[in-house]
Amino acid sequence: MRFLFLLLVIPIATVAQTKNDSLLLIQKTAALYDLEFTNAEADSLIDNMNNYTQLIKGMHKNLQTNDIPYPFAFNPLPYGVLKQRMNQTVSLPIRADIRMPKNKNDLAFYSIPELAGLIRSKQITSVELTKFFIDRLKKWGDTLECVISLTEDTAMAQARRADEDIKKGKYRGLLHGIPYGLKDLFAVKGYKTTWGSTPYKDQYVDEDAYVYKRLRAAGAVLCAKLSLGALAFNNKWFGGETKNPWNLKEGSSGSSAGSAASVVAGLLPFTIGTETLGSIVSPSTRCGATGLRPTFGSISRSGAMVLCWSLDKAGPICRSAEDCAVVFNYIHGTDGKDHGSVDKNFNYDGIVDFKKLRVAYAENYFKRLTADAPERKVLEVYRSLGADIKAVDFPDSSVYPVNLIRIILNAESAAAFDELTRTNRDDLIERQDKGFWPNTFRAARLIPAVEYINANRYRYNLCKAVNDFMKDYDVVIVPSFAGRQLACSCNAHGF
């Protein structure tokens, strides 16, 4: 396929010595895209194709970098649908009853409200807590291969500032003085932002990512920039393969590999990851973390590496849903620098009457699991809490006949990393097999713009079907892996 690409990007007349050869080349190429052209139609195309080639060459005189925005934004809501905005006070209670554990190592697995309670009551300082987690990162980070940059100097400075503010009576909330880590595709001035891959391992970005600025304003303490699979794919990066804390013989999955592994191992109370197609869900499932893959656009991605403008999402990885709610409360919103992000309310008080919740589970996915699959325990827990769970078929093949997300993801990612491909620095990427980015970016050159647009039109039908379906339920339980739900029922529609 790369050979065909090379033929198409230079004038047809220089490739084919005869008119018949030119027509045959065009017709064979069109057949790749399920099209048929007559000799007359193919002949009419030659001048236009040569014209496009000259325009494309002109565009490539200056190669575009990853940070140049795409001026169109995906919106998961169907046209005409408005979500009611409710202004309610968010209730995030601190555990005032908490006490320091007899064994200090137990702090590694305290929740955010518990750690906040210790800091607020001055049983421990942020400096002490930060040193505790920095030591754990130093001790176990290499074992798990989950740390790219230890940000110790910044962490200690932020911790001291947090303690000084508390002495002055300036307490900022539950994240005040709490250590955390960032997936290393978020920019932080003064530190490398490596994107987990050799071509960028010495890259500095002179910008602070939106998520980092929000957490800094909340008083949180950045302790580390964490590993991710190369360019946000799986768990292998230029420094190794991030491990599953429960089984060091297997990887943590990815691409938010270090974010999930470090939380589960108690190296940090919470972390920030990203998801394009499973990069929060997958490592959280593998490692046993609680990951929040929020609705598309909930959190601005400014200052973060772009993989796919219409699919990338940022979210917290923690040890509980409550911790995820705490973190999300501080980082949701927009700074106006991300075309796809919006500012929506977040209403949360942690009080739920499960008997009143409209709960369903996707039977069409659960039936693919074995009878003893651990995912089935979720249904038992909901029932034990009083929920009446209804078996439903989640919208799938009827509105999502083929895996269109691959067309969208691959086309956008190839555009985002156009410069990498054209300079041949893609040869430095850690994996060079057919299924990894270098080949994916090259192959995506053969995705026509027309088909990319039409894939998004089919995607609209999926968004509408899911939006209509969810009107009847508050909660729909879907297993992480039992079919195409990472694409169909999770990422493609954006909810």
XYZ file of C-alpha atoms in Angstrom:
495
model
C 0.000 0.000 0.000
C 2.920 2.338 0.605
C 3.998 1.693 -2.986
C 0.610 2.844 -4.258
C 0.871 5.940 -2.109
C 4.181 6.852 -3.690
C 2.665 6.458 -7.127
C -0.225 8.750 -6.346
C 1.654 11.672 -4.873
C 3.681 12.435 -7.980
C 2.258 13.397 -11.381
C 0.654 10.442 -13.081
C 2.405 11.206 -16.376
C 5.851 10.620 -14.838
C 4.835 7.201 -13.496
C 2.927 5.725 -16.387
C 4.595 5.925 -19.811
C 1.417 5.389 -21.739
C -2.079 6.708 -21.423
C -3.409 3.197 -20.918
C -1.019 2.647 -18.027
C -2.262 5.875 -16.431
C -5.893 4.851 -16.787
C -5.213 1.372 -15.403
C -3.383 2.810 -12.392
C -6.281 5.139 -11.577
C -8.857 2.368 -11.978
C -6.921 -0.065 -9.774
C -6.461 2.579 -7.121
C -10.164 3.454 -7.218
C -10.997 -0.226 -6.733
C -9.257 -0.086 -3.329
C -12.010 2.283 -2.251
C -14.920 0.293 -3.677
C -15.201 2.558 -6.749
C -15.345 1.854 -10.467
C -14.263 4.381 -13.104
C -14.660 3.974 -16.844
C -11.746 4.798 -19.135
C -13.335 8.151 -19.915
C -13.854 8.960 -16.224
C -10.302 7.939 -15.362
C -8.919 10.010 -18.216
C -10.784 13.052 -16.921
C -9.144 12.651 -13.499
C -5.519 12.950 -14.588
C -5.291 16.746 -14.686
C -7.131 17.095 -11.373
C -4.870 14.546 -9.655
C -1.745 16.303 -10.882
C -3.255 19.582 -9.670
C -3.920 18.131 -6.202
C -0.356 16.840 -6.096
C 1.037 20.321 -6.643
C -1.238 21.766 -3.955
C -0.181 19.061 -1.486
C 3.488 19.661 -2.253
C 2.963 23.339 -1.590
C 1.322 22.563 1.740
C 4.297 20.444 2.783
C 6.885 23.166 2.310
C 6.191 23.905 5.987
C 5.387 20.810 8.032
C 2.726 21.188 10.701
C 3.524 20.309 14.310
C 1.307 18.422 16.749
C 0.157 21.527 18.617
C -1.521 23.277 15.659
C -5.290 23.069 16.290
C -7.852 21.355 14.108
C -10.536 24.055 13.704
C -13.551 21.732 13.908
C -14.921 20.227 17.102
C -16.813 16.995 17.679
C -20.009 17.326 19.723
C -21.538 14.086 21.048
C -24.988 15.662 21.400
C -27.290 15.309 18.360
C -28.502 18.530 16.756
C -31.234 20.241 18.747
C -30.565 18.336 21.980
C -29.849 20.540 24.967
C -28.743 19.212 28.325
C -30.264 21.012 31.283
C -27.671 22.779 33.396
C -28.365 22.473 37.106
C -26.494 24.660 39.528
C -26.131 22.662 42.703
C -23.563 22.830 45.442
C -20.991 20.054 45.120
C -20.638 18.212 48.412
C -17.214 16.619 48.905
C -16.856 15.949 52.634
C -13.462 15.624 54.295
C -13.023 12.667 56.671
C -12.779 14.633 59.893
C -12.806 11.435 61.966
C -9.652 10.012 60.416
C -6.501 9.390 62.452
C -2.909 8.645 61.511
C -2.379 4.894 61.099
C -0.122 3.004 63.483
C 1.785 1.744 60.465
C 2.689 4.766 58.348
C 2.854 2.595 55.206
C -0.943 2.305 55.371
C -1.093 5.921 54.198
C -0.242 4.637 50.724
C -3.781 3.354 50.366
C -5.769 6.058 52.135
C -8.472 7.761 50.098
C -8.275 11.414 49.109
C -10.905 12.476 51.726
C -8.925 10.573 54.376
C -5.599 12.165 53.431
C -7.324 15.552 53.245
C -8.658 14.994 56.750
C -5.159 14.336 58.067
C -3.765 17.457 56.398
C -6.664 19.682 57.404
C -6.414 18.571 61.041
C -2.631 19.069 60.908
C -1.871 15.453 61.833
C 0.484 15.402 58.895
C 1.941 18.154 56.736
C 1.928 18.186 52.969
C 5.734 18.132 53.067
C 5.697 14.943 55.147
C 3.075 13.325 52.931
C 4.921 14.346 49.772
C 8.217 12.929 51.050
C 6.380 9.700 51.880
C 5.101 9.277 48.324
C 8.332 10.489 46.695
C 10.183 7.768 48.644
C 7.711 5.162 47.391
C 8.160 6.380 43.818
C 11.935 6.119 44.186
C 11.702 2.643 45.730
C 9.177 1.024 43.398
C 9.067 3.234 40.292
C 11.887 1.360 38.559
C 10.339 -2.005 39.394
C 7.073 -1.029 37.753
C 8.809 1.067 35.070
C 6.074 3.648 35.601
C 8.006 6.912 36.145
C 9.517 8.973 33.338
C 10.390 12.119 35.309
C 10.412 12.528 39.072
C 9.407 16.144 39.745
C 10.816 16.217 43.286
C 11.947 19.848 43.370
C 8.589 21.122 42.173
C 6.777 18.750 44.520
C 8.608 19.926 47.611
C 8.125 23.588 46.670
C 4.399 23.067 46.120
C 4.109 21.084 49.375
C 5.823 23.831 51.381
C 3.499 26.393 49.819
C 0.492 24.233 50.724
C 1.607 24.053 54.345
C 2.244 27.790 54.498
C -1.246 28.503 53.153
C -2.800 26.269 55.817
C -0.903 28.143 58.524
C -2.376 31.355 57.126
C -5.879 29.871 57.140
C -6.033 29.541 53.345
C -7.314 26.022 52.774
C -8.241 25.358 49.137
C -10.159 22.097 49.450
C -9.709 18.346 49.327
C -6.711 18.337 46.978
C -4.782 20.902 49.022
C -1.381 19.352 49.714
C -2.250 15.986 48.121
C 0.463 14.412 45.921
C -0.352 13.126 42.417
C 1.146 12.225 39.048
C 0.552 13.222 35.410
C 0.688 11.045 32.324
C 3.713 12.321 30.417
C 1.797 13.746 27.501
C 0.753 16.771 29.595
C 3.197 19.671 29.358
C 4.782 21.159 32.469
C 7.294 23.961 32.035
C 10.823 23.006 33.017
C 10.271 19.267 32.562
C 10.511 17.007 29.566
C 7.255 16.003 27.906
C 8.323 12.810 26.153
C 5.042 11.323 24.912
C 6.677 8.012 25.839
C 8.549 7.707 22.544
C 12.169 8.022 21.430
C 11.663 10.808 18.838
C 10.385 13.050 21.644
C 12.289 11.764 24.703
C 14.245 15.032 25.050
C 11.336 17.338 24.188
C 10.537 20.387 26.325
C 7.208 22.157 25.793
C 7.108 25.764 26.980
C 3.555 25.525 28.272
C 1.644 24.353 31.314
C -1.225 22.041 30.443
C -4.720 23.079 31.523
C -5.071 20.052 33.823
C -1.797 20.848 35.555
C -2.776 24.482 36.084
C -6.128 23.473 37.570
C -4.529 21.023 39.986
C -1.852 23.529 40.963
C -4.584 26.076 41.717
C -6.323 23.460 43.880
C -3.146 23.058 45.923
C -2.271 19.558 44.668
C 1.395 18.527 44.569
C 2.933 17.170 41.350
C 5.367 14.366 42.195
C 5.980 12.630 38.871
C 5.347 12.497 35.161
C 4.312 8.955 34.447
C 4.885 6.438 31.700
C 2.643 5.914 28.721
C 2.899 3.583 25.781
C 4.729 5.233 22.884
C 2.532 8.028 21.480
C -0.348 6.772 23.652
C -0.419 3.131 22.520
C -0.158 0.193 24.947
C 2.423 0.077 27.769
C 5.821 -0.060 26.021
C 7.809 3.164 26.048
C 11.412 4.178 25.415
C 12.361 3.188 28.976
C 10.767 -0.250 29.085
C 7.373 -1.831 29.678
C 5.194 -0.666 32.572
C 4.213 -3.588 34.818
C 0.991 -4.712 36.436
C 1.599 -4.339 40.208
C -0.290 -7.596 40.848
C 1.796 -9.596 38.393
C 5.180 -8.244 37.328
C 5.358 -10.809 34.542
C 2.669 -8.964 32.593
C 2.313 -5.386 31.419
C -0.081 -2.863 32.913
C -1.864 -2.311 29.593
C -2.114 1.234 28.318
C -1.719 3.779 27.260
C -2.196 5.405 30.701
C 0.127 2.681 31.928
C 2.060 4.466 34.647
C -1.004 6.349 35.827
C -2.866 3.119 36.648
C 0.092 1.109 37.943
C 1.354 3.803 40.328
C -2.066 4.348 41.930
C -2.715 0.640 42.435
C 0.749 0.129 43.955
C 0.199 3.002 46.382
C 2.940 5.159 44.869
C 0.500 8.075 44.493
C -3.026 8.831 45.776
C -4.308 9.764 42.312
C -3.123 10.351 38.762
C -4.333 11.835 35.494
C -4.597 9.753 32.332
C -6.092 10.116 28.888
C -8.244 7.933 26.668
C -8.678 7.799 22.921
C -9.726 4.166 22.564
C -9.427 2.426 25.939
C -6.364 4.110 27.418
C -8.018 4.759 30.795
C -10.419 1.806 30.810
C -7.889 -0.826 29.776
C -5.046 -0.206 32.298
C -7.590 0.433 35.046
C -9.157 -2.946 34.314
C -5.815 -4.732 34.094
C -4.371 -3.184 37.274
C -7.543 -2.891 39.346
C -7.838 0.892 39.502
C -10.959 3.044 39.179
C -10.688 5.139 36.042
C -13.072 7.883 34.990
C -13.300 8.258 31.216
C -15.545 11.349 31.171
C -17.843 12.611 28.436
C -15.913 14.052 25.491
C -15.169 17.730 26.019
C -15.584 17.675 29.807
C -11.941 18.593 30.408
C -9.804 20.874 28.255
C -6.884 19.090 26.625
C -4.786 22.193 26.007
C -1.119 21.528 26.628
C -1.561 17.806 25.975
C -0.312 15.717 23.066
C -2.906 15.324 20.332
C -3.568 11.849 19.025
C -7.120 12.282 17.726
C -8.944 15.609 18.055
C -12.426 14.068 18.095
C -11.639 11.162 20.451
C -9.012 12.284 22.993
C -10.272 12.712 26.566
C -8.537 13.382 29.885
C -9.630 11.901 33.207
C -8.544 10.802 36.689
C -7.354 7.344 37.710
C -7.881 6.629 41.401
C -8.731 3.834 43.807
C -12.441 4.605 44.149
C -15.317 6.321 42.387
C -15.463 8.899 45.180
C -11.815 9.839 44.633
C -12.507 10.180 40.895
C -15.401 12.511 41.691
C -13.152 14.625 43.908
C -10.478 15.014 41.238
C -12.950 15.562 38.401
C -14.573 18.359 40.393
C -11.309 20.310 40.276
C -10.251 19.679 36.682
C -13.448 19.745 34.604
C -14.091 22.741 32.377
C -12.262 24.671 29.695
C -9.731 27.435 29.245
C -10.945 28.322 25.750
C -7.847 26.810 24.138
C -9.423 23.485 23.187
C -12.064 23.633 20.433
C -13.671 20.423 21.683
C -14.067 21.314 25.361
C -16.987 23.005 27.089
C -17.761 24.255 30.577
C -20.491 22.131 32.157
C -21.724 21.881 35.710
C -20.757 18.947 37.897
C -23.348 18.136 40.550
C -22.276 15.618 43.155
C -23.075 14.965 46.800
C -22.249 11.260 47.116
C -25.774 10.422 48.282
C -27.623 7.885 46.133
C -30.915 6.059 46.640
C -30.244 2.928 44.608
C -33.916 1.954 44.748
C -34.771 5.048 42.719
C -31.971 4.711 40.186
C -32.914 3.464 36.726
C -30.229 0.832 36.257
C -29.667 -1.468 33.278
C -26.951 -3.812 32.127
C -25.931 -4.576 28.555
C -27.043 -8.182 28.237
C -25.759 -8.391 24.666
C -22.241 -7.906 26.080
C -22.591 -9.787 29.376
C -23.794 -12.940 27.627
C -20.372 -13.167 25.981
C -18.718 -13.547 29.395
C -18.191 -16.838 31.202
C -20.524 -17.667 34.080
C -17.780 -17.012 36.650
C -16.461 -13.807 35.070
C -15.589 -11.238 37.773
C -17.551 -8.531 35.915
C -20.770 -10.290 36.924
C -20.078 -9.417 40.552
C -20.899 -5.796 39.719
C -24.501 -6.811 39.083
C -24.620 -8.592 42.441
C -23.314 -5.500 44.233
C -25.925 -3.235 42.632
C -28.701 -5.650 43.557
C -27.415 -5.873 47.135
C -27.706 -2.070 47.324
C -31.366 -2.233 46.364
C -31.138 -1.477 42.643
C -33.633 -3.066 40.268
C -31.460 -3.938 37.274
C -32.984 -4.375 33.847
C -31.406 -6.450 31.099
C -31.125 -4.457 27.841
C -29.403 -4.634 24.474
C -27.045 -1.714 24.117
C -27.097 -0.113 20.625
C -24.524 -1.964 18.576
C -24.548 -3.494 15.109
C -27.826 -1.883 14.118
C -26.252 1.589 14.174
C -22.553 0.679 14.105
C -22.216 -1.941 11.349
C -18.415 -1.764 11.009
C -15.572 -0.444 13.152
C -15.689 3.097 11.798
C -13.702 4.443 14.726
C -10.554 3.076 13.097
C -11.057 5.273 10.037
C -11.577 8.332 12.230
C -8.768 7.612 14.680
C -6.187 6.647 12.091
C -6.919 9.544 9.744
C -6.722 12.134 12.530
C -3.646 10.631 14.170
C -1.798 10.479 10.849
C -2.553 14.182 10.386
C -1.446 14.977 13.947
C 1.887 13.242 13.304
C 2.359 14.220 9.665
C 5.724 15.807 10.417
C 6.959 12.612 12.116
C 6.163 10.514 9.045
C 7.507 12.942 6.453
C 10.848 13.425 8.224
C 11.248 9.625 8.624
C 11.749 10.054 12.364
C 9.009 7.462 12.705
C 11.848 4.926 12.226
C 12.904 5.763 15.820
C 9.608 4.629 17.359
C 9.985 1.654 19.698
C 7.823 -0.753 17.715
C 7.940 -1.143 13.938
C 5.486 -4.013 13.477
C 2.493 -3.754 11.156
C 0.087 -2.993 13.976
C 1.944 -0.034 15.458
C 1.907 3.689 14.752
C 4.535 4.067 12.004
C 2.700 1.699 9.675
C -0.728 2.942 10.818
C 0.207 6.541 10.011
C 1.475 5.519 6.570
C -1.551 3.391 5.748
C -3.905 6.174 6.831
C -2.665 8.233 3.859
C -4.913 6.020 1.755
C -8.066 6.944 3.682
C -9.960 9.351 1.400
C -11.269 12.562 2.926
C -14.707 11.658 1.598
C -14.738 8.393 3.563
C -13.430 10.077 6.723
C -16.324 12.537 6.538
C -18.864 9.804 5.849
C -17.543 7.748 8.770
C -18.303 10.718 11.001
C -21.800 10.932 9.533
C -22.399 7.297 10.514
C -20.977 8.246 13.890
C -23.711 10.853 14.209
C -26.309 8.088 13.917
C -24.596 6.252 16.757
C -24.564 9.400 18.923
C -28.259 9.895 18.326
C -29.097 6.245 19.067
C -27.115 6.254 22.320
C -28.565 9.601 23.399
C -32.105 8.317 22.790
C -31.307 5.055 24.576
C -29.852 6.751 27.665
C -32.969 8.860 28.223
C -34.503 5.863 29.979
C -31.607 5.067 32.326
C -29.400 6.672 34.949
C -26.811 3.888 34.879
C -25.937 1.322 32.224
C -23.426 -1.337 33.283
C -21.143 -2.583 30.520
C -18.136 -4.923 30.914
C -14.826 -3.437 29.814
C -14.004 -6.178 27.315
C -16.632 -8.389 25.744
C -17.027 -7.060 22.238
C -16.775 -3.675 20.536
C -17.994 -1.570 23.442
C -14.750 0.420 23.811
C -15.509 1.784 20.370
C -19.276 1.505 20.091
C -20.665 2.031 23.577
C -17.847 4.128 24.978
C -15.628 6.259 22.768
C -17.176 6.730 19.343
C -20.293 8.472 20.652
C -18.388 10.439 23.289
C -20.826 10.166 26.221
